mmCIF file of C-alpha atoms and ligand atoms in Angstrom:
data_model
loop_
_atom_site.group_PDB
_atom_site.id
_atom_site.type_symbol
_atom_site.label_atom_id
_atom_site.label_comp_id
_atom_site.label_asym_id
_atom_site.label_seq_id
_atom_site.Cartn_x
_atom_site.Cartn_y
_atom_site.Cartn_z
ATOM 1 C CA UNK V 1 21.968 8.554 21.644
ATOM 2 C CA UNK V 2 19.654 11.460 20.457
ATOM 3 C CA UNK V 3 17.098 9.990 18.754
ATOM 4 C CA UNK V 4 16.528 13.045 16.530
ATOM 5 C CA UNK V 5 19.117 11.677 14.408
ATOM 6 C CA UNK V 6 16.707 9.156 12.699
ATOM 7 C CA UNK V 7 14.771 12.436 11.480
ATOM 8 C CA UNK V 8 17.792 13.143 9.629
ATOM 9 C CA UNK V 9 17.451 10.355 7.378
ATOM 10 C CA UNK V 10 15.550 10.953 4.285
ATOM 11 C CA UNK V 11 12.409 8.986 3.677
ATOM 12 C CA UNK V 12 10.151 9.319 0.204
ATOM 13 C CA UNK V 13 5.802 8.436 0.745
ATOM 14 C CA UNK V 14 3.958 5.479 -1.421
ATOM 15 C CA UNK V 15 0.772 4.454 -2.017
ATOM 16 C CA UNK V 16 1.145 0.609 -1.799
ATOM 17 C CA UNK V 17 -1.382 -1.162 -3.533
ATOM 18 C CA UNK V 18 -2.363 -4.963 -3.789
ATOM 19 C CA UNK V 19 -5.076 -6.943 -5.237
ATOM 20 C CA UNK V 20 -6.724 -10.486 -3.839
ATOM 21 C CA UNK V 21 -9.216 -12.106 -5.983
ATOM 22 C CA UNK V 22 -11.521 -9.485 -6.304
ATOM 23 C CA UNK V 23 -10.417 -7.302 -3.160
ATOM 24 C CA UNK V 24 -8.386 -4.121 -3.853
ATOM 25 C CA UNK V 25 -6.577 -2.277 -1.312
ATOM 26 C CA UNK V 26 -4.088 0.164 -0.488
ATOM 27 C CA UNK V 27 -1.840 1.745 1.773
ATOM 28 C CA UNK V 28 0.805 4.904 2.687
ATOM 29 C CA UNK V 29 3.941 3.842 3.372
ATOM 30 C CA UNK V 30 7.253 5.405 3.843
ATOM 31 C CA UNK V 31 10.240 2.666 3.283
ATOM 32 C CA UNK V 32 10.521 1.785 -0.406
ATOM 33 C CA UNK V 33 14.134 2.130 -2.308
ATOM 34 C CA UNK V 34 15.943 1.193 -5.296
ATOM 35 C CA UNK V 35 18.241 -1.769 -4.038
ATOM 36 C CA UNK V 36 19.997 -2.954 -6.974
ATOM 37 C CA UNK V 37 19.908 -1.890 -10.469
ATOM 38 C CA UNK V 38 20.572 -4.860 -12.267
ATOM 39 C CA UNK V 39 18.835 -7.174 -11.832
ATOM 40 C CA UNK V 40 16.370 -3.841 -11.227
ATOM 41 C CA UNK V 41 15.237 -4.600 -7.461
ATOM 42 C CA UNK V 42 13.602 -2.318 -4.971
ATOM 43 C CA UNK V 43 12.778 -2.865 -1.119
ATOM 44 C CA UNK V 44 9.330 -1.918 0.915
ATOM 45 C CA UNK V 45 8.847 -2.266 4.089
ATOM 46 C CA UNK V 46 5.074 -2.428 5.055
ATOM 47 C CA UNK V 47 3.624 -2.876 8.809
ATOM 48 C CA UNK V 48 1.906 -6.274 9.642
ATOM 49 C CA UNK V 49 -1.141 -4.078 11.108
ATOM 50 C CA UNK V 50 -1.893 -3.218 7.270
ATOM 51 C CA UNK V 51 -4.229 -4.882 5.113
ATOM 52 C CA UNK V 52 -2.033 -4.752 2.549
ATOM 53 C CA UNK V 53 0.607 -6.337 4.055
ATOM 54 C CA UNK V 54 -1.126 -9.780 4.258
ATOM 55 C CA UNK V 55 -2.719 -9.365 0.877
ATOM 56 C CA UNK V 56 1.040 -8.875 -0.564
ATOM 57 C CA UNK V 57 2.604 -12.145 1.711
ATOM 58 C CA UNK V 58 -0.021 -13.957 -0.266
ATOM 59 C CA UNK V 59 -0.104 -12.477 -3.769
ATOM 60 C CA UNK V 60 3.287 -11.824 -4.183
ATOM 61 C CA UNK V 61 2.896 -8.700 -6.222
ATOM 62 C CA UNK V 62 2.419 -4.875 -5.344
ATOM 63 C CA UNK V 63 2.254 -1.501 -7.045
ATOM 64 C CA UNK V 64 4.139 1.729 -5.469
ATOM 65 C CA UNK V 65 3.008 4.717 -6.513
ATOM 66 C CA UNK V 66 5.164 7.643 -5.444
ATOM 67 C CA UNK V 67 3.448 10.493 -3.739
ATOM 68 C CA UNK V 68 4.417 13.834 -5.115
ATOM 69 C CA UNK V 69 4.097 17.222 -3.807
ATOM 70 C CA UNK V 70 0.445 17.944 -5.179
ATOM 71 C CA UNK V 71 -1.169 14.965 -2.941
ATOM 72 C CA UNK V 72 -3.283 16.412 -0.430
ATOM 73 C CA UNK V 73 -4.137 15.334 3.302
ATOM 74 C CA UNK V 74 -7.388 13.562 2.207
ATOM 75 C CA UNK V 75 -5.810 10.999 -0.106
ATOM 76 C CA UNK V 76 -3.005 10.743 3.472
ATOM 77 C CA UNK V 77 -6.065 9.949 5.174
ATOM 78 C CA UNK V 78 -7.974 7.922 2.815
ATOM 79 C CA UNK V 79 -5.318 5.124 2.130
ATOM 80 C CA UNK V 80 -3.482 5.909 5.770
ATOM 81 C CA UNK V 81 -5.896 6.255 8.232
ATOM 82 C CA UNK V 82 -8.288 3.462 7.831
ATOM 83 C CA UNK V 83 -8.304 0.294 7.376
ATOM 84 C CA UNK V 84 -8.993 -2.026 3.974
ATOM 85 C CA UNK V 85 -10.481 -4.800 6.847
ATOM 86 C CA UNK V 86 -13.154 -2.212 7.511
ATOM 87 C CA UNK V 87 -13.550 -0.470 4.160
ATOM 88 C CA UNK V 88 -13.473 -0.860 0.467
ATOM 89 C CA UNK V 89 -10.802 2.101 0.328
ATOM 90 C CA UNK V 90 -11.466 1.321 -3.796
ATOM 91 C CA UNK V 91 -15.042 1.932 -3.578
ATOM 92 C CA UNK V 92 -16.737 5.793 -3.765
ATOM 93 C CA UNK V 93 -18.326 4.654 -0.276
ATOM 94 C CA UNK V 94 -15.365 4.199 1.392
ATOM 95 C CA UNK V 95 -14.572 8.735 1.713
ATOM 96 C CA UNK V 96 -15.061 11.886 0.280
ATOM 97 C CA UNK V 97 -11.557 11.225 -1.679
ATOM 98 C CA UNK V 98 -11.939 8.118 -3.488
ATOM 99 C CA UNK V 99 -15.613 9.603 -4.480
ATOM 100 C CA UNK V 100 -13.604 12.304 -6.430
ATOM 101 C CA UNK V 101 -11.184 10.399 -7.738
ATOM 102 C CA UNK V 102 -12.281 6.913 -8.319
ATOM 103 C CA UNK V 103 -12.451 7.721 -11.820
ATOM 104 C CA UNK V 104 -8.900 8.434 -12.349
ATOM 105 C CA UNK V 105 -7.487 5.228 -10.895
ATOM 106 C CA UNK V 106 -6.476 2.690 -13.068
ATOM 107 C CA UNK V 107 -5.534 -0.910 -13.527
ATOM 108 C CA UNK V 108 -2.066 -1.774 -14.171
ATOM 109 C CA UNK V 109 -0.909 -4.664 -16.574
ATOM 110 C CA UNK V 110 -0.816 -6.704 -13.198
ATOM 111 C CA UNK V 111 -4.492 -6.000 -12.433
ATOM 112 C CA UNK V 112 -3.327 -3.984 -9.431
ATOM 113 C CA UNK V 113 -4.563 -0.493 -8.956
ATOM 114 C CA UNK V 114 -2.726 1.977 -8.814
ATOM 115 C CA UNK V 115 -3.744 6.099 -8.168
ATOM 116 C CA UNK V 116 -3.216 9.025 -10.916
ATOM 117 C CA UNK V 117 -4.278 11.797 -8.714
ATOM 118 C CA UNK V 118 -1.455 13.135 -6.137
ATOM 119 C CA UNK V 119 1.441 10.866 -7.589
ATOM 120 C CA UNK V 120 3.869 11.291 -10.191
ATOM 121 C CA UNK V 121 4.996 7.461 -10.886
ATOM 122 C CA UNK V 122 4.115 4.096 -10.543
ATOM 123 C CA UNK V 123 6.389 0.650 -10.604
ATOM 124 C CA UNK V 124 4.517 -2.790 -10.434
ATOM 125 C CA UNK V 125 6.646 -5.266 -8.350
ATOM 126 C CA UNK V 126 6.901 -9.283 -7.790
ATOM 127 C CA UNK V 127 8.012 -10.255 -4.404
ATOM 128 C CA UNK V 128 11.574 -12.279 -4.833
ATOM 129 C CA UNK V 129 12.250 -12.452 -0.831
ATOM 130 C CA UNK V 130 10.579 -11.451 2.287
ATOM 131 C CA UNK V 131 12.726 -10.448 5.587
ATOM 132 C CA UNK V 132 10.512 -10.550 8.854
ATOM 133 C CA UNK V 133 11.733 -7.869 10.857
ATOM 134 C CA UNK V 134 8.914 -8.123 13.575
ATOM 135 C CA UNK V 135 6.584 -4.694 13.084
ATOM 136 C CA UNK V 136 7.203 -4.955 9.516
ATOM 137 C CA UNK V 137 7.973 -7.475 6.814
ATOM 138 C CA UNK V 138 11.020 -6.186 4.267
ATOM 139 C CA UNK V 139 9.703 -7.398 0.595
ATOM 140 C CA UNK V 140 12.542 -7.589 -1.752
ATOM 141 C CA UNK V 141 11.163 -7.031 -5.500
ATOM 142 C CA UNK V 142 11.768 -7.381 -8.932
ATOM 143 C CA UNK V 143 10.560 -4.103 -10.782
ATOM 144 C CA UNK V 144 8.086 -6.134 -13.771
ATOM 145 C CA UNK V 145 6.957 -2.266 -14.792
ATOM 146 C CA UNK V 146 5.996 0.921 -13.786
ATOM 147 C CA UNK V 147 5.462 4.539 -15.642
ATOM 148 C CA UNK V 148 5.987 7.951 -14.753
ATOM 149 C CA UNK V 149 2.520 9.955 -14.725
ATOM 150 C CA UNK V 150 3.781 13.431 -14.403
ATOM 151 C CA UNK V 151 6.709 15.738 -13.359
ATOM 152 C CA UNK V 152 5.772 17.003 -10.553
ATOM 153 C CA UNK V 153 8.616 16.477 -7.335
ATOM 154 C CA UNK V 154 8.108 13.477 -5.140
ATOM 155 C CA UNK V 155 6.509 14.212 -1.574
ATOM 156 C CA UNK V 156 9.218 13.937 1.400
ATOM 157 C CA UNK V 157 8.213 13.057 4.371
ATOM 158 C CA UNK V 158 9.677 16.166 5.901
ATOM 159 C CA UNK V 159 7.777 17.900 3.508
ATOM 160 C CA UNK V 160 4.814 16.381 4.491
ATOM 161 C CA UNK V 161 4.999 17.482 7.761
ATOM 162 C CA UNK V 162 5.850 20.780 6.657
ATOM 163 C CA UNK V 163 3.301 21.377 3.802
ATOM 164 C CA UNK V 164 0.660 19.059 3.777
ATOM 165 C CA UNK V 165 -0.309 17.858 7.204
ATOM 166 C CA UNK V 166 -0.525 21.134 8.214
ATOM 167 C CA UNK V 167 -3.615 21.095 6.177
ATOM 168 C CA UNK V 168 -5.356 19.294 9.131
ATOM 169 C CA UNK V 169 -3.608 21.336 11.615
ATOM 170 C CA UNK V 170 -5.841 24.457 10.576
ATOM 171 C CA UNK V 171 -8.997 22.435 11.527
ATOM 172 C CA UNK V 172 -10.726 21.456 15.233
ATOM 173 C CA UNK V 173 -10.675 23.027 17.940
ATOM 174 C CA UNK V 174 -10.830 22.039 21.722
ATOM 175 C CA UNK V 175 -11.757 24.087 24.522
ATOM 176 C CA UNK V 176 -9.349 26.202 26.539
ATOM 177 C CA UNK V 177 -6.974 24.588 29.388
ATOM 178 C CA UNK V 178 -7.401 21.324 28.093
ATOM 179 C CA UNK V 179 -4.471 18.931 27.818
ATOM 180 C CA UNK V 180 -4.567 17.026 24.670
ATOM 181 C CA UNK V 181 -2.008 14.799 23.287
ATOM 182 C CA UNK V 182 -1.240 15.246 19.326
ATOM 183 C CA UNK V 183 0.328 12.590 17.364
ATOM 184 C CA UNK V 184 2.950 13.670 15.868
ATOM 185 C CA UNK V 185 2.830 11.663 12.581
ATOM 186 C CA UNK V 186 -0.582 12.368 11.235
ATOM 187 C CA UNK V 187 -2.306 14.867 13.920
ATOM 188 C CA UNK V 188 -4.687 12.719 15.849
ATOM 189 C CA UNK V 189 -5.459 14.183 18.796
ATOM 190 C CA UNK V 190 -6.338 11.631 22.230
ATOM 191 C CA UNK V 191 -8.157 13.597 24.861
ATOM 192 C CA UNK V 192 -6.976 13.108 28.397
ATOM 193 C CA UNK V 193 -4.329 14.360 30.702
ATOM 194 C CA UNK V 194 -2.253 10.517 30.703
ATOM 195 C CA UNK V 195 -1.935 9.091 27.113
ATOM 196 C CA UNK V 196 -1.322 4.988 27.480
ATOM 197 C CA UNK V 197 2.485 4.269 27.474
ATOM 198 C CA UNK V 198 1.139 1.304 24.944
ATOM 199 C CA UNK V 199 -1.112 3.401 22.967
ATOM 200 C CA UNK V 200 -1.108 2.999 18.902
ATOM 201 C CA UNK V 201 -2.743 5.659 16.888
ATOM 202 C CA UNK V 202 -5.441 4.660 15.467
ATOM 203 C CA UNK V 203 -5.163 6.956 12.045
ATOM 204 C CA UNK V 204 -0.863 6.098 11.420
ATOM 205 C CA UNK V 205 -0.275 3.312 13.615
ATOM 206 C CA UNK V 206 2.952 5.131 15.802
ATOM 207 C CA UNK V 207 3.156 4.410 18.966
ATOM 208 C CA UNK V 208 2.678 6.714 21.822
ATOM 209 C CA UNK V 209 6.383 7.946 21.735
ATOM 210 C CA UNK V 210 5.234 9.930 18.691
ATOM 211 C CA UNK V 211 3.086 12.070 20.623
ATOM 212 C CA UNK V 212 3.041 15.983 22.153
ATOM 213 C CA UNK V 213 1.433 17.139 25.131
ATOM 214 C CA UNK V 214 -0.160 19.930 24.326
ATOM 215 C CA UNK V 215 -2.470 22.432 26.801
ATOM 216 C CA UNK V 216 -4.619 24.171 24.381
HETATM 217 FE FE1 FE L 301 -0.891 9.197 14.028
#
């Protein structure tokens, strides 16, 4: 089988946020879709390595903001490329973005966060059913509310890779003749001529088969 033919498929990006007790958190993610419109479901998929993931087994109840085409690579990397174990990603500490943008984030009638800045739509869920499909858990939801913010196109995630994580691309440099490898998903870049055939990346959590050699 050529694997290329997953690329074909059509994915959408979220912000997936949660709340427990007084910790707020959030996530990218790349798997959520209208199911069923009546009742009014919608399935996300979120890996078990998130945060979030564990916060929304327990809670039972999620926002999904939908990224549109005016996000930039710093909220990608502020909500996708650390972690809410390590950080308060809701807290003007936690990066550069969230310090610029804190104030624009709002509560929903949940008490869940949810972003203004770089989506165009939000939908506040309650888990009905969860599907354990080993990497990732498969929450089924009931849509409880949700508003659109703006009208500006939802992000792709082949136009993410086209037009905004080349806005990483641009920056770093290595020197000359040295083999690199480049993950594919997000741009991290592991130094060294072997890259582990178990190796996760530490920013988007692919595994190794998402990388390029590259000889710079
Ligand atoms: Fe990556």
């Amino acid at each position: 089988m050529d694997n290329k033919v997953m690329e074909k498929l059509s994915y959408g990006l979220f912000v997936c946020t949660a709340k427990d007790g007084e910790k707020d958190n959030g996530c990218i993610i790349n798997t959520a879709t209208q199911v069923t419109s009546s009742p009014n479901r919608v399935m996300v998929a979120i890996n078990k390595d998130n945060y979030t993931h564990d916060m929304v087994v327990k809670t039972k109840a999620l926002n999904v903001s939908t990224i549109s085409e005016a996000a930039s690579f710093d909220m990608f990397k502020h909500f996708g490329f650390q972690s809410g174990r390590d950080v308060d990603k809701f807290s003007p500490s936690s990066g550069e973005w969230m310090k610029e943008n804190l104030a624009s984030c709002k509560r929903a009638k949940n008490g869940i966060m949810y972003i203004t800045e770089g989506v165009n739509s939000y939908i506040s869920l309650e888990v009905y059913e969860m599907v354990d499909l080993g990497s990732h858990t498969m929450f089924i939801c009931d849509v409880v509310d949700g508003e659109v913010l703006n009208d500006i196109a939802s992000a792709t995630y082949a136009y993410y890779h086209k037009s905004i994580k080349t806005q990483v691309e641009k920056v770093g440099a290595t020197p000359e003749g040295k083999t690199v490898w480049k993950c594919k998903i997000c741009g991290y870049v592991y130094e060294g001529e072997d890259l582990p055939e178990d190796f996760i990346c530490p920013w988007c959590k692919h595994p190794a088969s998402d990388f390029e050699k590259v000889v710079m």
